[in-house]
mmCIF file of C-alpha atoms in Angstrom:
data_model
loop_
_atom_site.group_PDB
_atom_site.id
_atom_site.type_symbol
_atom_site.label_atom_id
_atom_site.label_comp_id
_atom_site.label_asym_id
_atom_site.label_seq_id
_atom_site.Cartn_x
_atom_site.Cartn_y
_atom_site.Cartn_z
ATOM 1 C CA MET A 101 -58.754 -2.394 63.980
ATOM 2 C CA LEU A 102 -56.089 -3.468 66.446
ATOM 3 C CA VAL A 103 -54.427 -1.284 69.059
ATOM 4 C CA PHE A 104 -51.155 -1.699 70.896
ATOM 5 C CA HIS A 105 -49.293 0.554 73.272
ATOM 6 C CA VAL A 106 -45.751 1.803 73.689
ATOM 7 C CA ALA A 107 -44.358 3.303 76.900
ATOM 8 C CA THR A 108 -41.745 5.857 75.932
ATOM 9 C CA THR A 109 -39.072 6.779 78.460
ATOM 10 C CA ALA A 110 -37.503 10.057 77.310
ATOM 11 C CA ARG A 111 -38.523 13.311 75.619
ATOM 12 C CA SER A 112 -37.264 12.124 72.237
ATOM 13 C CA GLY A 113 -36.258 8.675 71.041
ATOM 14 C CA MET A 114 -36.990 5.797 68.698
ATOM 15 C CA TYR A 115 -38.793 2.704 69.991
ATOM 16 C CA ASN A 116 -38.628 -0.560 68.057
ATOM 17 C CA ILE A 117 -42.232 -1.767 67.643
ATOM 18 C CA THR A 118 -41.536 -4.567 65.129
ATOM 19 C CA ALA A 119 -42.481 -7.290 67.625
ATOM 20 C CA ASP A 120 -45.744 -5.467 68.425
ATOM 21 C CA VAL A 121 -46.562 -5.258 64.718
ATOM 22 C CA ARG A 122 -45.837 -8.982 64.269
ATOM 23 C CA GLN A 123 -48.111 -9.705 67.226
ATOM 24 C CA ALA A 124 -50.857 -7.523 65.676
ATOM 25 C CA LEU A 125 -50.507 -9.509 62.447
ATOM 26 C CA ARG A 126 -50.827 -12.782 64.393
ATOM 27 C CA ARG A 127 -54.092 -11.495 65.883
ATOM 28 C CA VAL A 128 -55.343 -10.629 62.368
ATOM 29 C CA LEU A 129 -54.487 -14.119 61.110
ATOM 30 C CA GLU A 130 -56.252 -15.733 64.079
ATOM 31 C CA GLU A 131 -59.383 -13.648 63.588
ATOM 32 C CA PHE A 132 -59.448 -13.957 59.779
ATOM 33 C CA PRO A 133 -58.004 -17.401 59.016
ATOM 34 C CA GLY A 134 -58.254 -16.805 55.265
ATOM 35 C CA ALA A 135 -56.005 -13.743 55.419
ATOM 36 C CA ARG A 136 -52.721 -14.450 53.635
ATOM 37 C CA SER A 137 -51.460 -11.570 51.517
ATOM 38 C CA GLY A 138 -52.114 -7.862 51.738
ATOM 39 C CA ALA A 139 -50.826 -5.014 53.847
ATOM 40 C CA LEU A 140 -50.976 -3.869 57.406
ATOM 41 C CA ALA A 141 -51.772 -0.159 57.659
ATOM 42 C CA LEU A 142 -50.170 1.361 60.761
ATOM 43 C CA PHE A 143 -51.420 4.655 62.128
ATOM 44 C CA CYS A 144 -50.169 6.808 64.997
ATOM 45 C CA PRO A 145 -53.085 8.768 66.554
ATOM 46 C CA HIS A 146 -50.825 11.357 68.209
ATOM 47 C CA THR A 147 -49.501 14.719 67.026
ATOM 48 C CA THR A 148 -46.101 14.720 68.745
ATOM 49 C CA CYS A 149 -44.764 11.337 67.648
ATOM 50 C CA GLY A 150 -44.642 9.487 64.343
ATOM 51 C CA LEU A 151 -43.750 6.214 62.674
ATOM 52 C CA THR A 152 -40.784 5.208 60.553
ATOM 53 C CA ILE A 153 -38.846 2.179 59.346
ATOM 54 C CA ASN A 154 -35.067 2.087 59.541
ATOM 55 C CA GLU A 155 -32.110 -0.040 60.606
ATOM 56 C CA GLY A 156 -32.728 -2.417 63.482
ATOM 57 C CA ALA A 157 -29.245 -3.888 63.891
ATOM 58 C CA ASP A 158 -26.849 -1.170 65.088
ATOM 59 C CA PRO A 159 -28.374 1.112 67.772
ATOM 60 C CA HIS A 160 -25.938 3.866 66.719
ATOM 61 C CA VAL A 161 -28.171 4.527 63.706
ATOM 62 C CA CYS A 162 -31.117 5.469 65.921
ATOM 63 C CA ARG A 163 -28.845 7.512 68.170
ATOM 64 C CA ASP A 164 -27.495 9.438 65.173
ATOM 65 C CA MET A 165 -30.992 9.922 63.814
ATOM 66 C CA VAL A 166 -32.527 11.165 67.063
ATOM 67 C CA GLY A 167 -29.562 13.533 67.504
ATOM 68 C CA PHE A 168 -29.960 14.844 63.958
ATOM 69 C CA PHE A 169 -33.666 15.566 64.377
ATOM 70 C CA ASP A 170 -33.064 17.192 67.789
ATOM 71 C CA ARG A 171 -30.555 19.565 66.153
ATOM 72 C CA LEU A 172 -32.716 20.147 63.054
ATOM 73 C CA VAL A 173 -35.781 21.114 65.116
ATOM 74 C CA PRO A 174 -34.544 22.559 68.424
ATOM 75 C CA GLN A 175 -37.027 22.817 71.280
ATOM 76 C CA ASP A 176 -36.074 26.411 72.069
ATOM 77 C CA ALA A 177 -36.681 27.797 68.591
ATOM 78 C CA ALA A 178 -38.864 30.907 68.510
ATOM 79 C CA PHE A 179 -42.163 29.044 68.427
ATOM 80 C CA THR A 180 -45.499 30.529 69.504
ATOM 81 C CA HIS A 181 -47.442 27.413 70.569
ATOM 82 C CA ALA A 182 -47.854 27.811 74.328
ATOM 83 C CA GLU A 183 -47.246 24.171 75.229
ATOM 84 C CA GLY A 184 -43.586 24.514 74.186
ATOM 85 C CA ASN A 185 -43.622 21.340 72.085
ATOM 86 C CA SER A 186 -43.882 22.727 68.552
ATOM 87 C CA ASP A 187 -40.592 20.960 67.816
ATOM 88 C CA ALA A 188 -42.298 17.627 68.521
ATOM 89 C CA HIS A 189 -45.248 18.527 66.257
ATOM 90 C CA ILE A 190 -42.824 19.340 63.439
ATOM 91 C CA LYS A 191 -40.864 16.095 63.908
ATOM 92 C CA CYS A 192 -44.187 14.237 63.876
ATOM 93 C CA THR A 193 -44.914 15.607 60.395
ATOM 94 C CA LEU A 194 -41.336 14.924 59.220
ATOM 95 C CA HIS A 195 -41.721 11.276 60.237
ATOM 96 C CA GLY A 196 -45.358 10.936 59.230
ATOM 97 C CA PRO A 197 -48.372 9.377 60.953
ATOM 98 C CA SER A 198 -49.047 6.388 58.688
ATOM 99 C CA LEU A 199 -47.065 3.479 57.272
ATOM 100 C CA LEU A 200 -47.830 0.460 55.138
ATOM 101 C CA VAL A 201 -46.064 -2.843 55.642
ATOM 102 C CA LEU A 202 -46.635 -5.680 53.202
ATOM 103 C CA VAL A 203 -47.711 -9.192 54.137
ATOM 104 C CA GLU A 204 -47.213 -12.306 52.000
ATOM 105 C CA ASP A 205 -48.288 -15.856 52.893
ATOM 106 C CA GLY A 206 -49.152 -14.619 56.373
ATOM 107 C CA ALA A 207 -45.651 -13.231 57.032
ATOM 108 C CA LEU A 208 -44.636 -9.624 57.569
ATOM 109 C CA GLN A 209 -42.303 -8.594 54.757
ATOM 110 C CA LEU A 210 -39.387 -6.440 55.882
ATOM 111 C CA GLY A 211 -35.927 -5.990 54.417
ATOM 112 C CA THR A 212 -32.990 -7.692 56.137
ATOM 113 C CA TRP A 213 -32.005 -4.644 58.186
ATOM 114 C CA GLN A 214 -35.418 -3.047 58.663
ATOM 115 C CA ALA A 215 -37.253 -2.496 61.937
ATOM 116 C CA ILE A 216 -40.410 -0.468 62.565
ATOM 117 C CA TYR A 217 -40.099 2.441 64.989
ATOM 118 C CA LEU A 218 -42.300 4.817 66.907
ATOM 119 C CA CYS A 219 -40.434 8.149 66.971
ATOM 120 C CA GLU A 220 -41.218 9.939 70.236
ATOM 121 C CA GLY A 221 -40.938 13.732 70.258
ATOM 122 C CA ASP A 222 -42.584 14.781 73.519
ATOM 123 C CA GLY A 223 -42.284 11.884 75.972
ATOM 124 C CA PRO A 224 -42.178 10.113 78.222
ATOM 125 C CA ARG A 225 -45.771 9.054 77.526
ATOM 126 C CA ARG A 226 -47.926 6.013 76.912
ATOM 127 C CA ARG A 227 -48.516 5.958 73.148
ATOM 128 C CA SER A 228 -50.964 3.995 71.011
ATOM 129 C CA VAL A 229 -50.484 2.530 67.539
ATOM 130 C CA TRP A 230 -53.430 1.420 65.431
ATOM 131 C CA ALA A 231 -53.275 -1.333 62.831
ATOM 132 C CA GLN A 232 -55.776 -2.263 60.135
ATOM 133 C CA TRP A 233 -55.608 -5.310 57.875
ATOM 134 C CA LEU A 234 -55.997 -4.480 54.178
ATOM 135 C CA PRO A 235 -56.487 -7.672 52.154
ATOM 136 C CA GLY A 236 -54.622 -8.180 48.894
ATOM 137 C CA PRO A 237 -55.948 -9.574 45.607
ATOM 138 C CA SER A 238 -57.430 -12.708 47.153
ATOM 139 C CA GLY A 239 -59.874 -10.379 48.898
ATOM 140 C CA ARG A 240 -59.275 -11.864 52.348
ATOM 141 C CA MET B 209 -46.323 -9.328 45.912
ATOM 142 C CA LEU B 210 -44.269 -8.093 42.955
ATOM 143 C CA VAL B 211 -40.602 -7.135 42.993
ATOM 144 C CA PHE B 212 -38.615 -4.981 40.643
ATOM 145 C CA HIS B 213 -35.048 -3.738 40.756
ATOM 146 C CA VAL B 214 -33.268 -0.432 40.273
ATOM 147 C CA ALA B 215 -29.529 -0.102 39.586
ATOM 148 C CA THR B 216 -28.386 3.166 41.121
ATOM 149 C CA THR B 217 -25.253 4.813 39.780
ATOM 150 C CA ALA B 218 -24.089 7.359 42.365
ATOM 151 C CA ARG B 219 -23.973 7.766 46.162
ATOM 152 C CA SER B 220 -27.102 9.957 46.177
ATOM 153 C CA GLY B 221 -29.674 10.575 43.483
ATOM 154 C CA MET B 222 -33.287 10.204 42.414
ATOM 155 C CA TYR B 223 -34.262 7.417 40.000
ATOM 156 C CA ASN B 224 -37.547 7.610 38.092
ATOM 157 C CA ILE B 225 -39.332 4.273 38.636
ATOM 158 C CA THR B 226 -42.707 5.259 37.146
ATOM 159 C CA ALA B 227 -42.328 2.885 34.180
ATOM 160 C CA ASP B 228 -41.427 0.028 36.565
ATOM 161 C CA VAL B 229 -44.536 0.755 38.654
ATOM 162 C CA ARG B 230 -46.726 0.786 35.513
ATOM 163 C CA GLN B 231 -45.179 -2.540 34.512
ATOM 164 C CA ALA B 232 -45.892 -3.963 37.992
ATOM 165 C CA LEU B 233 -49.514 -2.839 37.623
ATOM 166 C CA ARG B 234 -49.735 -4.557 34.225
ATOM 167 C CA ARG B 235 -48.552 -7.784 35.856
ATOM 168 C CA VAL B 236 -51.241 -7.394 38.549
ATOM 169 C CA LEU B 237 -53.931 -6.900 35.906
ATOM 170 C CA GLU B 238 -52.751 -9.944 33.972
ATOM 171 C CA GLU B 239 -52.746 -12.149 37.061
ATOM 172 C CA PHE B 240 -56.024 -10.817 38.468
ATOM 173 C CA PRO B 241 -58.161 -9.944 35.434
ATOM 174 C CA GLY B 242 -60.960 -8.634 37.639
ATOM 175 C CA ALA B 243 -58.718 -6.021 39.242
ATOM 176 C CA ARG B 244 -59.835 -2.544 38.200
ATOM 177 C CA SER B 245 -59.762 0.014 41.006
ATOM 178 C CA GLY B 246 -57.750 0.133 44.189
ATOM 179 C CA ALA B 247 -54.235 1.104 45.141
ATOM 180 C CA LEU B 248 -50.740 -0.144 44.597
ATOM 181 C CA ALA B 249 -48.746 -0.167 47.831
ATOM 182 C CA LEU B 250 -45.051 0.418 47.149
ATOM 183 C CA PHE B 251 -42.448 -0.530 49.717
ATOM 184 C CA CYS B 252 -38.681 -0.034 49.788
ATOM 185 C CA PRO B 253 -37.013 -2.845 51.803
ATOM 186 C CA HIS B 254 -33.775 -0.893 52.373
ATOM 187 C CA THR B 255 -32.671 1.451 55.149
ATOM 188 C CA THR B 256 -30.513 3.873 53.140
ATOM 189 C CA CYS B 257 -32.909 4.769 50.334
ATOM 190 C CA GLY B 258 -36.568 5.758 50.190
ATOM 191 C CA LEU B 259 -39.490 6.493 47.889
ATOM 192 C CA THR B 260 -41.104 9.758 46.878
ATOM 193 C CA ILE B 261 -43.265 11.306 44.184
ATOM 194 C CA ASN B 262 -42.326 14.633 42.611
ATOM 195 C CA GLU B 263 -41.943 16.436 39.288
ATOM 196 C CA GLY B 264 -40.976 14.272 36.318
ATOM 197 C CA ALA B 265 -40.645 16.956 33.632
ATOM 198 C CA ASP B 266 -37.706 19.234 34.456
ATOM 199 C CA PRO B 267 -34.638 17.309 35.738
ATOM 200 C CA HIS B 268 -33.506 20.490 37.524
ATOM 201 C CA VAL B 269 -36.104 19.762 40.220
ATOM 202 C CA CYS B 270 -34.431 16.463 41.137
ATOM 203 C CA ARG B 271 -31.001 18.089 40.985
ATOM 204 C CA ASP B 272 -32.142 20.857 43.350
ATOM 205 C CA MET B 273 -33.776 18.327 45.662
ATOM 206 C CA VAL B 274 -30.793 15.969 45.858
ATOM 207 C CA GLY B 275 -28.523 18.969 46.486
ATOM 208 C CA PHE B 276 -30.799 20.246 49.237
ATOM 209 C CA PHE B 277 -30.896 16.908 51.039
ATOM 210 C CA ASP B 278 -27.122 16.481 50.685
ATOM 211 C CA ARG B 279 -26.635 19.870 52.393
ATOM 212 C CA LEU B 280 -29.335 19.220 55.010
ATOM 213 C CA VAL B 281 -27.815 15.890 56.066
ATOM 214 C CA PRO B 282 -24.058 16.049 55.359
ATOM 215 C CA GLN B 283 -22.142 12.783 55.285
ATOM 216 C CA ASP B 284 -19.374 14.126 57.511
ATOM 217 C CA ALA B 285 -21.623 15.173 60.384
ATOM 218 C CA ALA B 286 -20.503 13.882 63.785
ATOM 219 C CA PHE B 287 -22.318 10.567 63.539
ATOM 220 C CA THR B 288 -21.383 7.477 65.541
ATOM 221 C CA HIS B 289 -22.581 4.645 63.247
ATOM 222 C CA ALA B 290 -19.380 2.931 62.126
ATOM 223 C CA GLU B 291 -20.450 2.365 58.520
ATOM 224 C CA GLY B 292 -20.306 6.119 57.877
ATOM 225 C CA ASN B 293 -23.710 6.228 56.187
ATOM 226 C CA SER B 294 -25.920 7.628 58.934
ATOM 227 C CA ASP B 295 -26.744 10.500 56.588
ATOM 228 C CA ALA B 296 -28.318 7.989 54.185
ATOM 229 C CA HIS B 297 -30.337 6.386 57.005
ATOM 230 C CA ILE B 298 -31.674 9.815 57.981
ATOM 231 C CA LYS B 299 -32.588 10.713 54.386
ATOM 232 C CA CYS B 300 -34.330 7.334 54.121
ATOM 233 C CA THR B 301 -36.618 8.292 57.019
ATOM 234 C CA LEU B 302 -37.146 11.824 55.623
ATOM 235 C CA HIS B 303 -38.342 10.318 52.330
ATOM 236 C CA GLY B 304 -40.157 7.368 53.856
ATOM 237 C CA PRO B 305 -40.231 3.660 52.986
ATOM 238 C CA SER B 306 -43.814 3.281 51.752
ATOM 239 C CA LEU B 307 -46.082 4.996 49.225
ATOM 240 C CA LEU B 308 -49.601 4.465 47.955
ATOM 241 C CA VAL B 309 -50.563 5.172 44.367
ATOM 242 C CA LEU B 310 -54.183 4.974 43.313
ATOM 243 C CA VAL B 311 -55.525 2.905 40.434
ATOM 244 C CA GLU B 312 -58.808 3.504 38.605
ATOM 245 C CA ASP B 313 -60.201 1.445 35.707
ATOM 246 C CA GLY B 314 -56.893 -0.395 35.545
ATOM 247 C CA ALA B 315 -54.854 2.803 35.078
ATOM 248 C CA LEU B 316 -52.268 4.276 37.432
ATOM 249 C CA GLN B 317 -53.503 7.668 38.622
ATOM 250 C CA LEU B 318 -50.806 10.317 38.801
ATOM 251 C CA GLY B 319 -51.009 14.081 38.504
ATOM 252 C CA THR B 320 -49.848 15.710 35.264
ATOM 253 C CA TRP B 321 -46.341 16.456 36.520
ATOM 254 C CA GLN B 322 -45.850 13.552 38.897
ATOM 255 C CA ALA B 323 -43.280 10.777 38.614
ATOM 256 C CA ILE B 324 -42.383 8.130 41.204
ATOM 257 C CA TYR B 325 -38.787 8.081 42.429
ATOM 258 C CA LEU B 326 -36.439 5.884 44.379
ATOM 259 C CA CYS B 327 -34.210 8.234 46.379
ATOM 260 C CA GLU B 328 -30.765 6.670 46.737
ATOM 261 C CA GLY B 329 -28.681 7.727 49.727
ATOM 262 C CA ASP B 330 -25.810 5.232 49.782
ATOM 263 C CA GLY B 331 -25.271 3.958 46.264
ATOM 264 C CA PRO B 332 -24.360 2.806 43.803
ATOM 265 C CA ARG B 333 -26.277 -0.387 44.568
ATOM 266 C CA ARG B 334 -28.881 -2.745 43.158
ATOM 267 C CA ARG B 335 -32.106 -1.854 44.952
ATOM 268 C CA SER B 336 -35.444 -3.641 45.176
ATOM 269 C CA VAL B 337 -38.943 -2.197 45.293
ATOM 270 C CA TRP B 338 -41.914 -4.289 46.405
ATOM 271 C CA ALA B 339 -45.476 -3.714 45.204
ATOM 272 C CA GLN B 340 -48.721 -5.163 46.547
ATOM 273 C CA TRP B 341 -52.135 -4.803 44.960
ATOM 274 C CA LEU B 342 -54.817 -3.564 47.388
ATOM 275 C CA PRO B 343 -58.275 -3.925 45.834
ATOM 276 C CA GLY B 344 -60.796 -1.112 46.113
ATOM 277 C CA PRO B 345 -64.521 -1.348 46.876
ATOM 278 C CA SER B 346 -65.235 -3.942 44.183
ATOM 279 C CA GLY B 347 -63.120 -6.327 46.230
ATOM 280 C CA ARG B 348 -60.919 -7.387 43.309
ATOM 281 C CA MET C 277 -62.017 7.258 43.351
ATOM 282 C CA LEU C 278 -63.331 10.494 44.856
ATOM 283 C CA VAL C 279 -61.976 13.969 44.258
ATOM 284 C CA PHE C 280 -62.329 17.125 46.296
ATOM 285 C CA HIS C 281 -60.780 20.538 45.933
ATOM 286 C CA VAL C 282 -59.039 23.037 48.180
ATOM 287 C CA ALA C 283 -58.589 26.722 47.359
ATOM 288 C CA THR C 284 -55.351 27.865 48.948
ATOM 289 C CA THR C 285 -54.885 31.564 49.689
ATOM 290 C CA ALA C 286 -51.146 32.151 50.223
ATOM 291 C CA ARG C 287 -47.817 30.898 48.886
ATOM 292 C CA SER C 288 -47.329 28.545 51.842
ATOM 293 C CA GLY C 289 -49.760 27.387 54.480
ATOM 294 C CA MET C 290 -51.642 24.456 55.995
ATOM 295 C CA TYR C 291 -55.299 23.900 55.110
ATOM 296 C CA ASN C 292 -57.475 21.713 57.326
ATOM 297 C CA ILE C 293 -59.206 19.203 55.025
ATOM 298 C CA THR C 294 -60.638 16.929 57.742
ATOM 299 C CA ALA C 295 -64.226 17.896 56.933
ATOM 300 C CA ASP C 296 -63.611 17.191 53.224
ATOM 301 C CA VAL C 297 -62.205 13.769 54.072
ATOM 302 C CA ARG C 298 -65.230 12.996 56.276
ATOM 303 C CA GLN C 299 -67.484 14.052 53.403
ATOM 304 C CA ALA C 300 -65.548 11.795 51.008
ATOM 305 C CA LEU C 301 -66.060 8.908 53.451
ATOM 306 C CA ARG C 302 -69.798 9.643 53.591
ATOM 307 C CA ARG C 303 -69.914 9.390 49.797
ATOM 308 C CA VAL C 304 -68.102 6.031 49.955
ATOM 309 C CA LEU C 305 -70.577 4.723 52.530
ATOM 310 C CA GLU C 306 -73.529 5.875 50.416
ATOM 311 C CA GLU C 307 -72.169 4.244 47.273
ATOM 312 C CA PHE C 308 -71.030 1.031 48.991
ATOM 313 C CA PRO C 309 -73.532 0.454 51.808
ATOM 314 C CA GLY C 310 -71.645 -2.632 52.995
ATOM 315 C CA ALA C 311 -68.437 -0.667 53.593
ATOM 316 C CA ARG C 312 -67.688 -0.555 57.310
ATOM 317 C CA SER C 313 -64.020 -0.997 58.168
ATOM 318 C CA GLY C 314 -60.910 -0.377 56.133
ATOM 319 C CA ALA C 315 -58.851 2.639 55.196
ATOM 320 C CA LEU C 316 -59.178 5.722 53.096
ATOM 321 C CA ALA C 317 -56.116 6.283 50.933
ATOM 322 C CA LEU C 318 -55.552 9.998 50.321
ATOM 323 C CA PHE C 319 -53.382 11.162 47.455
ATOM 324 C CA CYS C 320 -52.234 14.626 46.418
ATOM 325 C CA PRO C 321 -51.707 14.767 42.625
ATOM 326 C CA HIS C 322 -49.496 17.871 42.769
ATOM 327 C CA THR C 323 -45.727 18.313 43.068
ATOM 328 C CA THR C 324 -45.613 21.521 45.100
ATOM 329 C CA CYS C 325 -47.951 20.625 47.965
ATOM 330 C CA GLY C 326 -48.361 17.598 50.211
ATOM 331 C CA LEU C 327 -50.487 16.008 52.906
ATOM 332 C CA THR C 328 -49.941 15.636 56.626
ATOM 333 C CA ILE C 329 -51.791 15.028 59.875
ATOM 334 C CA ASN C 330 -51.116 17.186 62.916
ATOM 335 C CA GLU C 331 -52.778 19.172 65.688
ATOM 336 C CA GLY C 332 -56.141 20.704 64.853
ATOM 337 C CA ALA C 333 -56.822 22.591 68.088
ATOM 338 C CA ASP C 334 -54.292 25.414 68.498
ATOM 339 C CA PRO C 335 -53.584 27.288 65.224
ATOM 340 C CA HIS C 336 -50.182 28.299 66.630
ATOM 341 C CA VAL C 337 -48.942 24.775 65.851
ATOM 342 C CA CYS C 338 -49.582 25.226 62.123
ATOM 343 C CA ARG C 339 -48.098 28.719 62.232
ATOM 344 C CA ASP C 340 -44.934 27.383 63.903
ATOM 345 C CA MET C 341 -44.762 24.503 61.439
ATOM 346 C CA VAL C 342 -45.197 26.629 58.306
ATOM 347 C CA GLY C 343 -42.582 29.073 59.637
ATOM 348 C CA PHE C 344 -40.164 26.238 60.348
ATOM 349 C CA PHE C 345 -40.485 24.748 56.860
ATOM 350 C CA ASP C 346 -40.167 28.200 55.256
ATOM 351 C CA ARG C 347 -36.867 28.707 57.106
ATOM 352 C CA LEU C 348 -35.659 25.150 56.466
ATOM 353 C CA VAL C 349 -36.242 25.406 52.693
ATOM 354 C CA PRO C 350 -35.901 29.089 51.732
ATOM 355 C CA GLN C 351 -37.282 30.163 48.368
ATOM 356 C CA ASP C 352 -34.139 32.079 47.448
ATOM 357 C CA ALA C 353 -31.716 29.201 47.918
ATOM 358 C CA ALA C 354 -29.383 28.646 44.972
ATOM 359 C CA PHE C 355 -31.747 26.396 43.039
ATOM 360 C CA THR C 356 -31.532 25.812 39.293
ATOM 361 C CA HIS C 357 -35.172 25.006 38.395
ATOM 362 C CA ALA C 358 -36.306 27.959 36.288
ATOM 363 C CA GLU C 359 -39.786 28.237 37.777
ATOM 364 C CA GLY C 360 -38.297 29.402 41.087
ATOM 365 C CA ASN C 361 -40.358 26.995 43.176
ATOM 366 C CA SER C 362 -37.846 24.251 43.967
ATOM 367 C CA ASP C 363 -38.445 25.029 47.650
ATOM 368 C CA ALA C 364 -42.080 23.973 47.215
ATOM 369 C CA HIS C 365 -41.074 20.752 45.438
ATOM 370 C CA ILE C 366 -38.738 19.904 48.336
ATOM 371 C CA LYS C 367 -41.411 20.642 50.967
ATOM 372 C CA CYS C 368 -43.802 18.458 48.970
ATOM 373 C CA THR C 369 -41.440 15.508 49.365
ATOM 374 C CA LEU C 370 -40.810 16.294 53.050
ATOM 375 C CA HIS C 371 -44.567 16.157 53.698
ATOM 376 C CA GLY C 372 -45.295 13.334 51.282
ATOM 377 C CA PRO C 373 -48.002 12.804 48.665
ATOM 378 C CA SER C 374 -50.001 9.974 50.230
ATOM 379 C CA LEU C 375 -51.649 9.247 53.579
ATOM 380 C CA LEU C 376 -53.734 6.441 55.014
ATOM 381 C CA VAL C 377 -56.515 7.100 57.506
ATOM 382 C CA LEU C 378 -58.272 4.191 59.158
ATOM 383 C CA VAL C 379 -62.027 3.649 59.204
ATOM 384 C CA GLU C 380 -63.909 1.506 61.712
ATOM 385 C CA ASP C 381 -67.674 0.913 61.795
ATOM 386 C CA GLY C 382 -68.062 3.574 59.119
ATOM 387 C CA ALA C 383 -66.311 6.259 61.177
ATOM 388 C CA LEU C 384 -63.032 8.007 60.394
ATOM 389 C CA GLN C 385 -60.535 7.156 63.129
ATOM 390 C CA LEU C 386 -58.386 10.084 64.220
ATOM 391 C CA GLY C 387 -56.669 10.804 67.515
ATOM 392 C CA THR C 388 -58.186 13.436 69.818
ATOM 393 C CA TRP C 389 -55.990 16.269 68.570
ATOM 394 C CA GLN C 390 -55.482 15.184 64.966
ATOM 395 C CA ALA C 391 -56.622 17.012 61.853
ATOM 396 C CA ILE C 392 -55.723 16.283 58.222
ATOM 397 C CA TYR C 393 -53.955 19.053 56.313
ATOM 398 C CA LEU C 394 -53.016 19.955 52.790
ATOM 399 C CA CYS C 395 -49.636 21.713 53.014
ATOM 400 C CA GLU C 396 -49.418 24.342 50.277
ATOM 401 C CA GLY C 397 -45.940 25.311 49.063
ATOM 402 C CA ASP C 398 -46.593 27.332 45.916
ATOM 403 C CA GLY C 399 -50.040 28.884 46.214
ATOM 404 C CA PRO C 400 -52.467 30.400 45.986
ATOM 405 C CA ARG C 401 -53.955 27.704 43.761
ATOM 406 C CA ARG C 402 -56.940 25.394 43.395
ATOM 407 C CA ARG C 403 -55.709 22.001 44.573
ATOM 408 C CA SER C 404 -57.202 18.529 44.245
ATOM 409 C CA VAL C 405 -57.121 15.650 46.701
ATOM 410 C CA TRP C 406 -57.964 12.101 45.596
ATOM 411 C CA ALA C 407 -59.440 9.478 47.923
ATOM 412 C CA GLN C 408 -59.814 5.734 47.378
ATOM 413 C CA TRP C 409 -61.670 3.326 49.667
ATOM 414 C CA LEU C 410 -59.622 0.268 50.633
ATOM 415 C CA PRO C 411 -61.849 -2.327 52.308
ATOM 416 C CA GLY C 412 -60.681 -4.114 55.437
ATOM 417 C CA PRO C 413 -60.983 -7.814 56.296
ATOM 418 C CA SER C 414 -64.718 -7.992 55.630
ATOM 419 C CA GLY C 415 -63.841 -7.366 51.986
ATOM 420 C CA ARG C 416 -66.285 -4.494 51.549
#
């Protein structure tokens, strides 16, 4: 299992971790030279941030998305959790903690416009992302 | 990795891709005759549509769901992304880009009422879905 | 593929299934003694409940989350599905039907505050959760 870290800089925001995921895949391929096709399972071990995949080209998309989720789940809603970050827990579940990205011939397979994001809901913090290689039909 | 396509016919809607996923599994089993149990990882390489699993029997469920998401994320909200489809990007993240379906004894395992859907947010378009076979404990 | 069951006690609520998932992993390790590292794919075969991972320490988080989703998707919205549970179908898709949890050296890998939940939307019912072992790079 591989681990990488993301330093978030605001209470809520989206952080492009595509390069980190590519680097994790390179480490898998170095350690298991036979690995070619399969999937990389990504897992976020936190409860106030999540993972998603969305457009990586125009930063306005992330801005619109973060703004939408901030309005959908306001911080000052009548929540009971004493830490005052129930909004971030809810966003975490809306985004989800786990993702699968496919790998073919040793290359991460993403659509033309896709980038992988960590969605911060209660930053700034130092976050971890875990990655596990799941071999495809060749069994490697 | 297998690819299949879906032709969507409206700006937003849910398209039942269960038969396409079963067909993808058949192609896996033909190519890897030892494959019996594991999971099929499904991945949507687009940023304005996603994947989900929900009821396949009564079409009113999909109608209610599409209507709900259209109201939750209106197209005319004050978004900044110039293409005018930020709503579709947000729905894409709410649905998610990746799904796992389990396979046992060569058969796709779904609950009685479940069907697999591509959730279009910015159609009509020709969409792709990618599928990767992840072998279970037998290693095949 | 392993199956375990959850008896839900109210129309909507979150049920901590972490212990059930650990038990499922123990059964995998007993049946496949070589299994060490990989992922457990969890799948919910229903269309009115889903799976998520969130805080397991303070029950106020779940209370806030269930309350939020109940307000976001009210039961009495103008839905057309005759069974009157379109809200539960929509929540099911918002939570998602499948999850991946990572396993390393035979141990379930969760963050400090994480617990795995079944999110009931149309209970009380007896629910099933399916689990499939996906071996990591060792191929076991």
